[in-house]
Short mmCIF file of C-alpha atoms in Angstrom, two decimals:
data_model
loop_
_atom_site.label_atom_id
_atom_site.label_comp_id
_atom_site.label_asym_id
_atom_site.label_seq_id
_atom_site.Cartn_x
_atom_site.Cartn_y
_atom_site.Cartn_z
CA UNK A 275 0.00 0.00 0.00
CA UNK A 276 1.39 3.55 -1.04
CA UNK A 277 1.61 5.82 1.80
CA UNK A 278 2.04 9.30 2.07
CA UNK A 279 3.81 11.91 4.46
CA UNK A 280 2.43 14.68 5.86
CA UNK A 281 5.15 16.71 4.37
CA UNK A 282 4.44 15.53 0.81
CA UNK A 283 0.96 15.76 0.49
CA UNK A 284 -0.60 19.56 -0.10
CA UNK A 285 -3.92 20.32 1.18
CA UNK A 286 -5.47 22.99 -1.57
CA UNK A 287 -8.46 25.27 -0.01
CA UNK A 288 -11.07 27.03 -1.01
CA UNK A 289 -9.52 30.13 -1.91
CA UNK A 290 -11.34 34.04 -1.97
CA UNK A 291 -11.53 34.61 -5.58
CA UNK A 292 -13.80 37.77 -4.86
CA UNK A 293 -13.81 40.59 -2.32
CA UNK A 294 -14.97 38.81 0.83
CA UNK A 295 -16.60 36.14 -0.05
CA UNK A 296 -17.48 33.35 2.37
CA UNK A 297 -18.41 30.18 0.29
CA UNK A 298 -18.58 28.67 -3.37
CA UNK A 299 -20.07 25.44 -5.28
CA UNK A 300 -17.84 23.14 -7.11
CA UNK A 301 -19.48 23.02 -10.09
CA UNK A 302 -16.92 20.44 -11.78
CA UNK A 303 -13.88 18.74 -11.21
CA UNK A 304 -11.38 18.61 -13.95
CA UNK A 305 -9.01 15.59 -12.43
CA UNK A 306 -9.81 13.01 -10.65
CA UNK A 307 -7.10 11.10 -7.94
CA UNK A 308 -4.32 9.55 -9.92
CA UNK A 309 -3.97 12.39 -12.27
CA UNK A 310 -0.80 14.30 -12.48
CA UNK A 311 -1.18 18.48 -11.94
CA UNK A 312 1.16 21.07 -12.90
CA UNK A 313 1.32 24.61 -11.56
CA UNK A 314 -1.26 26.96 -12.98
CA UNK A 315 -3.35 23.85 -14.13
CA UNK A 316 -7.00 24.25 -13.81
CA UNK A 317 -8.58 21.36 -11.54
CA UNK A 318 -12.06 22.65 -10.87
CA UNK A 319 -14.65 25.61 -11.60
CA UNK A 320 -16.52 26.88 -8.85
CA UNK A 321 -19.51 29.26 -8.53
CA UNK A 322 -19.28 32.13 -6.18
CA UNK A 323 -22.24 34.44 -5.08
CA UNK A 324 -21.03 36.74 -7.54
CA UNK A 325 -19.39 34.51 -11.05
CA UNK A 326 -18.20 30.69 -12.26
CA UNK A 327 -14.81 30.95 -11.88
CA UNK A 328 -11.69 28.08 -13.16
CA UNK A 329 -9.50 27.77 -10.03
CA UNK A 330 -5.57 26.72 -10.88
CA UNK A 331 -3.36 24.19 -8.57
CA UNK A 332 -0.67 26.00 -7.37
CA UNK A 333 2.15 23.12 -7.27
CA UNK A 334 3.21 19.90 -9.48
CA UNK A 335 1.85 16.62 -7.91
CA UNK A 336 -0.43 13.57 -8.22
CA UNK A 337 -4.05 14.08 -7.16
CA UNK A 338 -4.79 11.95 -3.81
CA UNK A 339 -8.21 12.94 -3.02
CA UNK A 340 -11.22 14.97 -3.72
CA UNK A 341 -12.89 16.00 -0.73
CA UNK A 342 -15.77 17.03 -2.12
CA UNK A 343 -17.93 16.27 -4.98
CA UNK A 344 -19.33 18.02 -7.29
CA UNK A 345 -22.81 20.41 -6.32
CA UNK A 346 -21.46 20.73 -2.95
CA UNK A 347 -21.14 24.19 -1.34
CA UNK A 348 -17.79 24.62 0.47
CA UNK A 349 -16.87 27.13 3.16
CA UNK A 350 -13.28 29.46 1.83
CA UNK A 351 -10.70 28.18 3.82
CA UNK A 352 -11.77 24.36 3.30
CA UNK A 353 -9.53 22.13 1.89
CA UNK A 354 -10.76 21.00 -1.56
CA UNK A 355 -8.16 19.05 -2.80
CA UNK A 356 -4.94 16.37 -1.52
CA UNK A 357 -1.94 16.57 -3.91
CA UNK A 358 0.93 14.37 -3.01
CA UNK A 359 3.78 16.72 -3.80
CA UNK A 360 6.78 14.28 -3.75
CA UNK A 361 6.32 12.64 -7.18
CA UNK A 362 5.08 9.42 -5.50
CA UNK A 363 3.21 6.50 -7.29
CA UNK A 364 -0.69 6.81 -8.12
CA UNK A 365 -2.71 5.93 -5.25
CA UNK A 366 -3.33 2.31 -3.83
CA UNK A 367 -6.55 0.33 -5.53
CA UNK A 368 -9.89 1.54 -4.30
CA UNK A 369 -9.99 -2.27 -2.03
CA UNK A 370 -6.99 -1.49 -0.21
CA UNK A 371 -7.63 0.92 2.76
CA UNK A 372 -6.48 4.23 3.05
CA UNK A 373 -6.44 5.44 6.31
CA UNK A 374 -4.59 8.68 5.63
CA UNK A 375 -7.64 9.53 2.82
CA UNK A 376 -9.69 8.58 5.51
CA UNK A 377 -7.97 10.74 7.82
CA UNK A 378 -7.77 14.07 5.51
CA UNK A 379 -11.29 13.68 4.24
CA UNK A 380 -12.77 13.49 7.86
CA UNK A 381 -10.16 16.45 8.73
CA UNK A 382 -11.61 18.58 5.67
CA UNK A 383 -15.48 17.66 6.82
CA UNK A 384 -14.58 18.74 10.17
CA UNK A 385 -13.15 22.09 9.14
CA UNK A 386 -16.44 22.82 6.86
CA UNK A 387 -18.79 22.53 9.66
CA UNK A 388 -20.34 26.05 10.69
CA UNK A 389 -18.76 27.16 13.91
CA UNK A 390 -20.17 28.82 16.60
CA UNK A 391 -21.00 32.29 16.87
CA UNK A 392 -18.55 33.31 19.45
CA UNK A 393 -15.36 31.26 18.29
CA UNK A 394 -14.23 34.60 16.26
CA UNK A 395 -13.57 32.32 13.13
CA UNK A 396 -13.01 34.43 9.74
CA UNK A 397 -12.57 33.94 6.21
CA UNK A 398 -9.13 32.26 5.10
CA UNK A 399 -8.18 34.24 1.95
CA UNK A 400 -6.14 31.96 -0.63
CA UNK A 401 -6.30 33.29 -3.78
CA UNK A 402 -3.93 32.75 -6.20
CA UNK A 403 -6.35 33.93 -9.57
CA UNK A 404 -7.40 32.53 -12.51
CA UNK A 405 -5.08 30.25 -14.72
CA UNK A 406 -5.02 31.20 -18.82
CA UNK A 407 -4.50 27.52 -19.39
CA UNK A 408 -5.92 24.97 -20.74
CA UNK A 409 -9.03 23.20 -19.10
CA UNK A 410 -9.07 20.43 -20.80
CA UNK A 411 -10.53 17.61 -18.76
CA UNK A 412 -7.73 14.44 -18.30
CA UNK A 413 -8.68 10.95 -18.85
CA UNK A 414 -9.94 9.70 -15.17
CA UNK A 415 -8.53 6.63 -13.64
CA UNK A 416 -9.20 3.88 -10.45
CA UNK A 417 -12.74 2.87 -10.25
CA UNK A 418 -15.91 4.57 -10.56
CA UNK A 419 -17.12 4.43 -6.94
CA UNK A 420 -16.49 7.95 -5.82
CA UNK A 421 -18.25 9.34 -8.78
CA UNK A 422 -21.37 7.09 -7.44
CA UNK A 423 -20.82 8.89 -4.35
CA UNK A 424 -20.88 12.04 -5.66
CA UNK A 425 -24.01 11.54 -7.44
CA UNK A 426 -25.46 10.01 -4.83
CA UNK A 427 -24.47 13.12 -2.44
CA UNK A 428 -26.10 14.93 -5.08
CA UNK A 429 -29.33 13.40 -5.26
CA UNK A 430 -29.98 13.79 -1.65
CA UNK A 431 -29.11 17.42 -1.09
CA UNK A 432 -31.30 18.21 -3.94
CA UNK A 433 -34.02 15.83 -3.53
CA UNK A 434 -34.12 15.20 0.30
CA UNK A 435 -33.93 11.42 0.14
CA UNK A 436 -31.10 8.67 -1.31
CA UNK A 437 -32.22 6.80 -3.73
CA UNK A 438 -33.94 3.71 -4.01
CA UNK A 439 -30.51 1.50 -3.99
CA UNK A 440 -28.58 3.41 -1.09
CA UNK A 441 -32.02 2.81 0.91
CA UNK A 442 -31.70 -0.63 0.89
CA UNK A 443 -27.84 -0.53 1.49
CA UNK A 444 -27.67 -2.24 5.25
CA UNK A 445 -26.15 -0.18 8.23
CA UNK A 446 -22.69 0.24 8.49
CA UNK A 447 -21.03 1.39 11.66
CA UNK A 448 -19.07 4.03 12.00
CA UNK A 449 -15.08 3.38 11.41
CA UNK A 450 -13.25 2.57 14.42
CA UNK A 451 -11.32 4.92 16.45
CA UNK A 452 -13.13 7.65 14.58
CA UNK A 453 -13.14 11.33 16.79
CA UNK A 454 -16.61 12.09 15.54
CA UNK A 455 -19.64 10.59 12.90
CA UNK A 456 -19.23 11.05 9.45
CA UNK A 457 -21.54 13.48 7.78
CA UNK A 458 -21.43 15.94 5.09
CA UNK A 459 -21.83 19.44 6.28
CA UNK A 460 -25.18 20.20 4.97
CA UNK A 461 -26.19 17.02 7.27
CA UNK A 462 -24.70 18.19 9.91
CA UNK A 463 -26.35 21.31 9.55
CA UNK A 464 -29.72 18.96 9.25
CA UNK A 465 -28.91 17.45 12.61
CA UNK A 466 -28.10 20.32 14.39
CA UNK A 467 -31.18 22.19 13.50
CA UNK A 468 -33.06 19.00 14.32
CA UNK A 469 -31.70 18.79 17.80
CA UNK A 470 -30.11 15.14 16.91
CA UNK A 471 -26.83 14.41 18.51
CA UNK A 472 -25.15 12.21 15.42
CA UNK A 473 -23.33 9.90 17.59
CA UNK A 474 -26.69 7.79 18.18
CA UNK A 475 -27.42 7.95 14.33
CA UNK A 476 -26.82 4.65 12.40
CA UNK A 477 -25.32 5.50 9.29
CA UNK A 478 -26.33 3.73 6.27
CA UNK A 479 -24.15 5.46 3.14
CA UNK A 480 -21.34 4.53 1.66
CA UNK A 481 -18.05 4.22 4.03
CA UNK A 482 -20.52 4.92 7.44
CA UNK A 483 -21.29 8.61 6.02
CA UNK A 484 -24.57 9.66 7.69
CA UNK A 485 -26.88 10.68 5.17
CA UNK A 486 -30.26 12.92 5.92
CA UNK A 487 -32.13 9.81 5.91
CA UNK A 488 -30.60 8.69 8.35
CA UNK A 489 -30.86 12.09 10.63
CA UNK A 490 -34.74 12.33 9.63
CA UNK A 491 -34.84 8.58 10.64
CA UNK A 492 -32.98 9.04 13.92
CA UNK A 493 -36.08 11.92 14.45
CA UNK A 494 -38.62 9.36 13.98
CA UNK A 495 -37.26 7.05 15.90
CA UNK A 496 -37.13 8.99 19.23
CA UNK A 497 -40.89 10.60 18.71
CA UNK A 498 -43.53 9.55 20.92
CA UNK A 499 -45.77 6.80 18.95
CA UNK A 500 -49.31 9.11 18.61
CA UNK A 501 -52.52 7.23 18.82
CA UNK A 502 -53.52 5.45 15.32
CA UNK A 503 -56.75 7.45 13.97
CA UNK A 504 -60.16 5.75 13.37
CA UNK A 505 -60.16 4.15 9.78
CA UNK A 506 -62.35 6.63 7.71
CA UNK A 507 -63.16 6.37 4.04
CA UNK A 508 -59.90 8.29 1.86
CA UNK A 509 -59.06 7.80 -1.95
CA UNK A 510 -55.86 5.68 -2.05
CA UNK A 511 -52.46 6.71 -0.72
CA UNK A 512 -50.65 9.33 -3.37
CA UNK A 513 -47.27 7.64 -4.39
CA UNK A 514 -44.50 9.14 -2.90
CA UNK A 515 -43.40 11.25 -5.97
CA UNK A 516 -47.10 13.29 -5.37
CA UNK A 517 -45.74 16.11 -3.78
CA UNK A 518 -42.86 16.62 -6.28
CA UNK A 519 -44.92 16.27 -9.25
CA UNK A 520 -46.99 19.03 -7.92
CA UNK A 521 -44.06 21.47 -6.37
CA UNK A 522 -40.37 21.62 -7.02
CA UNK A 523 -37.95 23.15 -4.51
CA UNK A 524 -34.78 24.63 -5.91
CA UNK A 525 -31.98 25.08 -3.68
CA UNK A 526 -31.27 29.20 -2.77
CA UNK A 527 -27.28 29.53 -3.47
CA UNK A 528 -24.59 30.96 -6.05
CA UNK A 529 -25.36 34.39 -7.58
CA UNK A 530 -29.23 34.13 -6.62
CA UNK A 531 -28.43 33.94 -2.99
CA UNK A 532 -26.34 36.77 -3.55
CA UNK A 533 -28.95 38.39 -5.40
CA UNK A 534 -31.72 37.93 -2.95
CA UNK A 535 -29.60 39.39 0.10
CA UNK A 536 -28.20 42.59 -1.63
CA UNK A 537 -32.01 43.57 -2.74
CA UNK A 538 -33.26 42.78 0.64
CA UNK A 539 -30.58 44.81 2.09
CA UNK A 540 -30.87 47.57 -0.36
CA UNK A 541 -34.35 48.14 0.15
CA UNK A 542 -34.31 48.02 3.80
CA UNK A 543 -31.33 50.29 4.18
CA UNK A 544 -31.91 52.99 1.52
CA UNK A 545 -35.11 55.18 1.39
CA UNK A 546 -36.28 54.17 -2.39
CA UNK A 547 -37.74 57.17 -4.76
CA UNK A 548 -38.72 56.35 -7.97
CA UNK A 549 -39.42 59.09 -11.03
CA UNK A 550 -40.64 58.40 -14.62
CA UNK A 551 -40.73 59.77 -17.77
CA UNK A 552 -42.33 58.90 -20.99
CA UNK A 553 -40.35 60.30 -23.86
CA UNK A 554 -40.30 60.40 -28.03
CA UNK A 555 -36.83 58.55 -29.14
CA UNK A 556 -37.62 58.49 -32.75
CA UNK A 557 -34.55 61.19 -33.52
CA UNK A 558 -32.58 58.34 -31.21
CA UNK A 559 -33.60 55.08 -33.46
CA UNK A 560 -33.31 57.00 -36.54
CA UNK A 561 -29.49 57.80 -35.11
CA UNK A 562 -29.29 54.69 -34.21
CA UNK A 563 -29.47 52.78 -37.71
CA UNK A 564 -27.15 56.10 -39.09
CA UNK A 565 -24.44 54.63 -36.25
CA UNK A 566 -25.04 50.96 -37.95
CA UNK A 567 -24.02 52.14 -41.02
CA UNK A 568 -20.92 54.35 -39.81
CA UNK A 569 -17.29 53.06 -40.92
CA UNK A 570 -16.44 53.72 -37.66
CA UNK A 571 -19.10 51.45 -35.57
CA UNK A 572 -18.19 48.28 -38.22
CA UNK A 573 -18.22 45.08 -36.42
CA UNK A 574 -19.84 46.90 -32.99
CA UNK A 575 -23.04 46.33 -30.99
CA UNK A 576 -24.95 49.15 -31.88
CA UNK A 577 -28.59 49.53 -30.01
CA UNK A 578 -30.55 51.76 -28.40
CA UNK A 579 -29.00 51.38 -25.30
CA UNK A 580 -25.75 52.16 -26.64
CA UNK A 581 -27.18 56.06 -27.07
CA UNK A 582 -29.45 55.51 -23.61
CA UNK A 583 -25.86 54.28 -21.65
CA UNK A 584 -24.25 57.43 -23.25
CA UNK A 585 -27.68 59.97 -22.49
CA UNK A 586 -26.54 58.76 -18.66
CA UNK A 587 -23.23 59.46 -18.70
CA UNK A 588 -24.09 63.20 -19.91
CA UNK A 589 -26.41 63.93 -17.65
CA UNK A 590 -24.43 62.48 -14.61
CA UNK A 591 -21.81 64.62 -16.11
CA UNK A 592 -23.66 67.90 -15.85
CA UNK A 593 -25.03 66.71 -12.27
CA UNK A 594 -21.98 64.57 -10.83
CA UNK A 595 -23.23 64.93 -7.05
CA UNK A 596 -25.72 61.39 -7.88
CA UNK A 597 -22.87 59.41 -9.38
CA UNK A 598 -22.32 58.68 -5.26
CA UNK A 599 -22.18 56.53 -2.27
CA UNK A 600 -23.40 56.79 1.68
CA UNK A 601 -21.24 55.85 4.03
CA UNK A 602 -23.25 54.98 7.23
CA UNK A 603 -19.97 54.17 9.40
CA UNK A 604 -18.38 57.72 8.32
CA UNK A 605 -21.52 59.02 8.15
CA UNK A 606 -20.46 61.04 5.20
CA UNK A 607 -21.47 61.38 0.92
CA UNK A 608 -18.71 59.96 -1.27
CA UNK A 609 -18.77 61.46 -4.28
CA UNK A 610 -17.08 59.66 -6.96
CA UNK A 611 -15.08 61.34 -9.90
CA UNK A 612 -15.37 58.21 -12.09
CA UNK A 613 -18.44 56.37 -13.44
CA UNK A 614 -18.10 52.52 -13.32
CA UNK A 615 -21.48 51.60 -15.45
CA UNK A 616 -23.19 48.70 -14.13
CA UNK A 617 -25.72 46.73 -16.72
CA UNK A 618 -27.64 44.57 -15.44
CA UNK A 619 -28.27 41.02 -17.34
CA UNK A 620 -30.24 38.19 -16.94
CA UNK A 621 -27.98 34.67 -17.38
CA UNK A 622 -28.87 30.91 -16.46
CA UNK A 623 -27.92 31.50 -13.35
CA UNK A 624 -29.57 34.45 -11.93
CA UNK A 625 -29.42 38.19 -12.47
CA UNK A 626 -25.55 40.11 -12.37
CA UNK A 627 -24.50 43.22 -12.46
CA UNK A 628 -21.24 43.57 -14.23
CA UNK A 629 -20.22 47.36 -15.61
CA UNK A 630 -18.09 48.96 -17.14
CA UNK A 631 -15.12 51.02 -15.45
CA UNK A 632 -14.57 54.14 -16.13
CA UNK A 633 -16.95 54.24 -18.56
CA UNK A 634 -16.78 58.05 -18.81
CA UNK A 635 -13.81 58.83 -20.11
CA UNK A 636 -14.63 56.36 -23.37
CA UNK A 637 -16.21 57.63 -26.90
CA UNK A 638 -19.02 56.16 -27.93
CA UNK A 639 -17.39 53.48 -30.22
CA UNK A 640 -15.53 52.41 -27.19
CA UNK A 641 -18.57 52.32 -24.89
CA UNK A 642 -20.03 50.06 -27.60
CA UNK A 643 -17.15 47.43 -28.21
CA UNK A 644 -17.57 47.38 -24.03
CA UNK A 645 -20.86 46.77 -23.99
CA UNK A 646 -20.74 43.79 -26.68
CA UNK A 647 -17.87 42.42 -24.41
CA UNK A 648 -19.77 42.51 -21.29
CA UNK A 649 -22.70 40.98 -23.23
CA UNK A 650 -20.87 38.25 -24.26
CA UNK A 651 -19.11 37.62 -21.43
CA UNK A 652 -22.64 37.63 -19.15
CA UNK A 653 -24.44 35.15 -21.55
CA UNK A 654 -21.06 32.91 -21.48
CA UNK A 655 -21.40 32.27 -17.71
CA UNK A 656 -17.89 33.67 -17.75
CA UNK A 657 -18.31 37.28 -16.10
CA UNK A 658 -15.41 37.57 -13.32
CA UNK A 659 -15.94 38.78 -9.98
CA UNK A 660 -13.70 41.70 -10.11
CA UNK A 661 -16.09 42.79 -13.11
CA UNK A 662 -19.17 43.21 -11.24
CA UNK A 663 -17.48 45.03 -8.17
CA UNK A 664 -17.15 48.96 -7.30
CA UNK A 665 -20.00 49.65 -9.98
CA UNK A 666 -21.25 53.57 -9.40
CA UNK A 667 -24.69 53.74 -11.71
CA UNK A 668 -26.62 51.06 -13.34
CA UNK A 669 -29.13 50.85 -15.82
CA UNK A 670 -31.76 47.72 -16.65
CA UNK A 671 -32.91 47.09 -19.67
CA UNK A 672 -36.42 45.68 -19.06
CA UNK A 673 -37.83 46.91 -22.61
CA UNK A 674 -36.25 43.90 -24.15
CA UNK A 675 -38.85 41.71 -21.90
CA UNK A 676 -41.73 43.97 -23.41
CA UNK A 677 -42.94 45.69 -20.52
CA UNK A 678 -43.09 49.78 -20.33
CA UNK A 679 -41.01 50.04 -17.24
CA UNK A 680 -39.99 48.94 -13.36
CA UNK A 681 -39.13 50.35 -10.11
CA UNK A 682 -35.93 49.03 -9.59
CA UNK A 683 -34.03 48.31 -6.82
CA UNK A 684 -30.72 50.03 -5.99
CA UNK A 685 -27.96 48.02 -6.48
CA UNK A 686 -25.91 48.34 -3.00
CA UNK A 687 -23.20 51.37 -2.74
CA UNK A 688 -25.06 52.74 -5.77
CA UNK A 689 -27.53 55.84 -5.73
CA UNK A 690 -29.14 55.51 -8.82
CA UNK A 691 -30.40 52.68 -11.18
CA UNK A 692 -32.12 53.97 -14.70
CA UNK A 693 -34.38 51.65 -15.87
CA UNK A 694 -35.49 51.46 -19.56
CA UNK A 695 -38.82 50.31 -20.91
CA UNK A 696 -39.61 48.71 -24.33
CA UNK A 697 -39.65 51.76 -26.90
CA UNK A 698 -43.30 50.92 -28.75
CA UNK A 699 -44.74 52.81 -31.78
CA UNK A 700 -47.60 54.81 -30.32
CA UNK A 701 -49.73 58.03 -30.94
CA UNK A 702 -47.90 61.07 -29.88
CA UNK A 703 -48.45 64.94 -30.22
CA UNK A 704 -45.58 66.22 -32.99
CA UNK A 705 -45.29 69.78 -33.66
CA UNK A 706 -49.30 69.90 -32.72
CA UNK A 707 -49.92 66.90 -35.29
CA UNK A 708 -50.89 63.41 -33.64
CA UNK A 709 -48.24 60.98 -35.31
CA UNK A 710 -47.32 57.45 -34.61
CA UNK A 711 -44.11 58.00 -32.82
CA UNK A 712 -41.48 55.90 -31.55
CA UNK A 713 -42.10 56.03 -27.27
CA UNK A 714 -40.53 54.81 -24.36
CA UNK A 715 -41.06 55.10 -20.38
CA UNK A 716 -37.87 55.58 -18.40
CA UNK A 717 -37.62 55.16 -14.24
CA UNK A 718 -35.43 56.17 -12.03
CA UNK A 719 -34.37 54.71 -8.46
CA UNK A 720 -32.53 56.97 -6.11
CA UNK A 721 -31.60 56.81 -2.42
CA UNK A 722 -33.44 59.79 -0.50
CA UNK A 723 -30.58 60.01 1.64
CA UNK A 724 -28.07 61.92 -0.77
CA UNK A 725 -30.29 62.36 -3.77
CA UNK A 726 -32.97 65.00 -3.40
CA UNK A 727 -36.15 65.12 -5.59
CA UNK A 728 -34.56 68.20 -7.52
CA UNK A 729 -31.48 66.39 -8.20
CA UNK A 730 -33.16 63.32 -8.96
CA UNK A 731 -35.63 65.26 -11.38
CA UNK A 732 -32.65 67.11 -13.04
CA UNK A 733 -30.61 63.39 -14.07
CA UNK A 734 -33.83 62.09 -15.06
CA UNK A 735 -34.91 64.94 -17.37
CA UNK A 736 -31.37 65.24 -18.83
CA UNK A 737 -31.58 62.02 -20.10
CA UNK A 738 -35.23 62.15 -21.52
CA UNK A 739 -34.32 65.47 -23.21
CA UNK A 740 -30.97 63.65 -25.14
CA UNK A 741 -33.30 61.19 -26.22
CA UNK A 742 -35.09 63.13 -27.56
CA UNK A 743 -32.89 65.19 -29.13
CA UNK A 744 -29.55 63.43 -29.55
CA UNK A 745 -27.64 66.53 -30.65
CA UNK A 746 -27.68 67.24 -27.48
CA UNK A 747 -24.79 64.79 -26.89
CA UNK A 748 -22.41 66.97 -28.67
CA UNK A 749 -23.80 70.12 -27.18
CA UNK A 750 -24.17 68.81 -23.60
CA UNK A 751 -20.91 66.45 -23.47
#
C-alpha cells in the first residue's frame, strides 16, 4: 500500500476569488485522484455568489483525493483538494484501505462545519487567480465508486432522500477509532437544527457517512408513537413522488443567494424614490441605424441602449453629485469622480451586475465594443468577480422583456439605477400633429438620503431630453 507523508501531500483550499466572499459550489472537477497536476493547471470551476470561476493548482503533484464532490457548497478556507507533492506512485486500488484519505477527508469535513457564533472564526483568503491555461478535462482513472458517491451526495441534497438503492444498502457502523460521525456538512447542519446528537445515528451510506435519511430517521425514531386514527373512508395513498410532481424546490445559493440578500438589504437600508418619464426617441432610433451604417461602428453592438448608456453618462456629467455613495460608518457622501457603469443582465444562473469602469472617459465606439464584451461575457457564464465590483450607476434594460417600465431596486453602494422600458410605436403629439411616434417610459431609483427630488428630477430629465434630441450629446458632453 502507497503511503504518504504529511510533508508531501498539499492540502489545496477554497480560496477568496472575490472581495470577501465566504463560500462557493464546485461546479466540476477537472481531475480526478491519480492524475498528475502542474502549476497553474486548472482542476475545478466553482460558482461564487457573484461569477463561475476556473480555479488553478498551485504546485506539481499527483491528485490523492477529492474532498468534495461536485454540487457541494464549500466554506473558503476548506480544503478542496490532496496533492501528493513528492512525485510518489498513483494511489493504492480503491480495495486497499487508506487510512490517511480517511484521515484528511474526515479532517476537511470537520473544518467545513459552521462554527459557533462566538469562536471569532473568519474567512481564510487563498487566492492565487485565474489560470489562462488549458481546461481540458484528463482521462480519469481507479474505479468509478467515488463518482457514485458524488451523485449520490447529489441526489440527496437536492431531492431530500437517497435513492432507491442506497435505501436498501444495510447499516454500516461508524469506522473505528473515529473522533466524531461522518456526515457531510449540509447534514450536519440537518442534525443540528433538528436537535439530533449524530453519535446515536446509524449511518447507512457509503463508508458509514450519515446521510439525511438517516438524521430524519434518527427523528422518527425517538418521537412519541401518537394514537392510530379511526379508519375513515380516503381515496388511495398518493405515491411518494405526489408532492414533487406538484411542487419543485430549488436550492437558494450561487449568484441568486447573492442576489436575494443585496435587494433585501438595499431596500431596507436605503429610502427608495422612484421618477418616470415617458419620452419620443424616434430622432434616437433613426441615429441609431445612421451609427449601424458608420465606418467607424463596423463590427460593434450598436442599439438603443448604446445612445441611452451614453444619455446617462451626460447627464451624470452635468449633475456629478448622484454618481455617489453613503457611508453609514463615516456618516459622510462619497462622491465619486469616475463612473463605473453597471448593466444589469439576466444569465442561467440568476441576475448580475457587471459594468463597465470608467466608462466616462470612453467615446461612444468604445462604450459600444464594451458593452458587446460585457454581453458576451454575461451570456457565457464567464463574467469575473472583479467585473461586477465597485460599480457607481446602473441601468436595466427591461424593454427587451416587453414591458413599459420597473421600479428598480438600488444596487448596493449605488444611488441611482435607470431603468429602460420597451420603446413601442404609439400616438404622440408632434409639432401639434398626432403621429405614430417611436415612445418609451424611463424610471429612475434613487436613495433619499443623498439624492434629493430636484437632483433626482434634473438626471432624469437630462436624459429624456438627449433622447429626444440626440444633438444634445455633442452640445451637452
Amino acid at each position: 500500500m502507497t503511503t504518504m507523508t504529511e510533508a508531501s501531500v498539499r492540502e489545496f483550499k477554497m480560496p477568496d476569488v472575490g472581495e470577501g466572499l465566504t463560500e462557493a459550489e464546485i461546479l466540476k472537477w477537472y481531475v480526478q485522484p491519480g492524475d498528475t497536476v502542474t502549476d497553474g493547471q486548472v482542476v475545478c470551476e466553482v460558482e461564487t455568489a457573484k461569477a463561475a470561476v476556473e480555479l488553478p493548482i498551485p504546485y506539481d503533484g499527483v491528485v490523492r483525493a477529492l474532498h468534495f464532490p461536485e454540487g457541494t457548497t464549500v466554506d473558503v478556507g476548506t480544503s478542496i483538494i490532496a496533492v501528493d507533492v513528492s512525485g510518489g506512485a498513483a494511489p493504492a486500488p480503491a480495495d486497499e484501505p487508506q487510512p490517511e484519505a480517511t484521515e484528511a477527508t474526515e479532517a476537511t469535513v470537520a473544518a467545513a462545519e459552521p462554527e459557533s457564533a462566538g469562536s471569532g472564526r473568519q474567512p481564510v483568503l487563498v487566492g492565487y487567480g485565474v489560470a489562462t491555461s488549458s481546461t481540458r478535462r484528463r482521462p480519469r482513472k481507479g474505479p468509478e465508486v467515488p463518482v457514485q458517491q458524488a451523485s449520490t451526495a447529489i441526489h440527496t441534497e437536492l431531492n431530500g432522500h437517497a435513492p432507491a438503492v442506497q435505501a436498501q444498502a444495510p447499516a454500516v457502523p461508524a469506522p473505528a477509532g473515529a473522533d466524531r460521525p461522518l456526515a457531510k456538512p449540509p447534514v450536519r447542519k440537518l442534525a443540528k437544527d433538528l436537535g439530533v446528537d449524530l453519535t446515536t445515528v446509524v449511518p447507512t451510506g457509503p463508508d458509514g457517512i450519515i446521510t439525511r435519511e438517516d438524521v430524519h430517521a434518527a427523528v422518527a425514531a425517538a418521537a412519541p408513537e401518537a394514537p392510530e386514527p379511526a379508519p375513515t373512508p380516503a381515496p388511495a395513498a398518493a405515491p411518494a413522488s405526489y408532492d414533487t410532481a406538484r411542487e419543485t424546490r430549488v436550492p437558494v445559493k450561487g449568484v441568486r443567494k447573492a442576489t436575494a440578500a443585496a435587494m433585501v438589504g438595499s431596500a431596507f437600508t436605503a429610502p427608495h424614490v422612484t421618477e418616470f418619464v415617458t419620452v419620443d426617441v424616434t430622432r434616437t432610433m433613426k441615429l441609431v441605424e445612421e451609427l449601424r451604417q458608420d465606418k467607424e461602428f463596423a463590427g460593434l453592438r450598436v442599439n438603443p441602449l448604446l445612445l441611452i448608456a451614453k444619455a446617462l453618462l451626460v447627464a451624470i456629467k452635468r449633475n456629478p453629485e448622484i454618481n455617489a455613495s453613503w457611508d453609514e460608518a463615516a456618516q459622510e457622501i462619497v462622491v465619486k469622480h469616475y463612473v463605473n457603469l453597471g448593466i444589469a443582465a439576466a444569465t442561467p444562473r440568476g441576475l448580475i451586475v457587471p459594468n463597465i469602469k470608467d466608462a466616462h472617459a470612453k467615446t461612444l465606439p468604445q462604450l459600444a465594443e464594451s458593452l458587446g464584451e460585457l454581453v458576451a461575457t454575461a451570456r457565457e457564464g464567464r463574467t469575473s468577480p472583479a467585473a461586477m465590483q465597485g460599480g457607481t450607476v446602473t441601468i436595466t434594460n427591461v424593454g427587451v422583456f416587453g414591458v413599459d417600465t420597473g421600479t428598480p431596486i438600488l444596487n448596493p453602494g449605488e444611488s441611482a439605477i435607470l431603468a429602460v422600458g420597451a420603446i413601442k410605436l404609439q400616438p404622440w403629439v408632434h409639432k401639434g400633429k398626432v403621429k405614430p411616434r417611436q415612445v418609451t417610459t424611463l424610471a429612475l431609483s434613487f436613495d433619499h438620503r443623498l439624492v434629493d427630488g430636484e437632483l433626482g428630477s434634473k438626471v432624469l430629465a437630462d436624459v429624456a431630453a438627449i433622447l429626444e434630441q440626440p444633438k444634445r450629446l455633442i452640445s451637452w458632453a
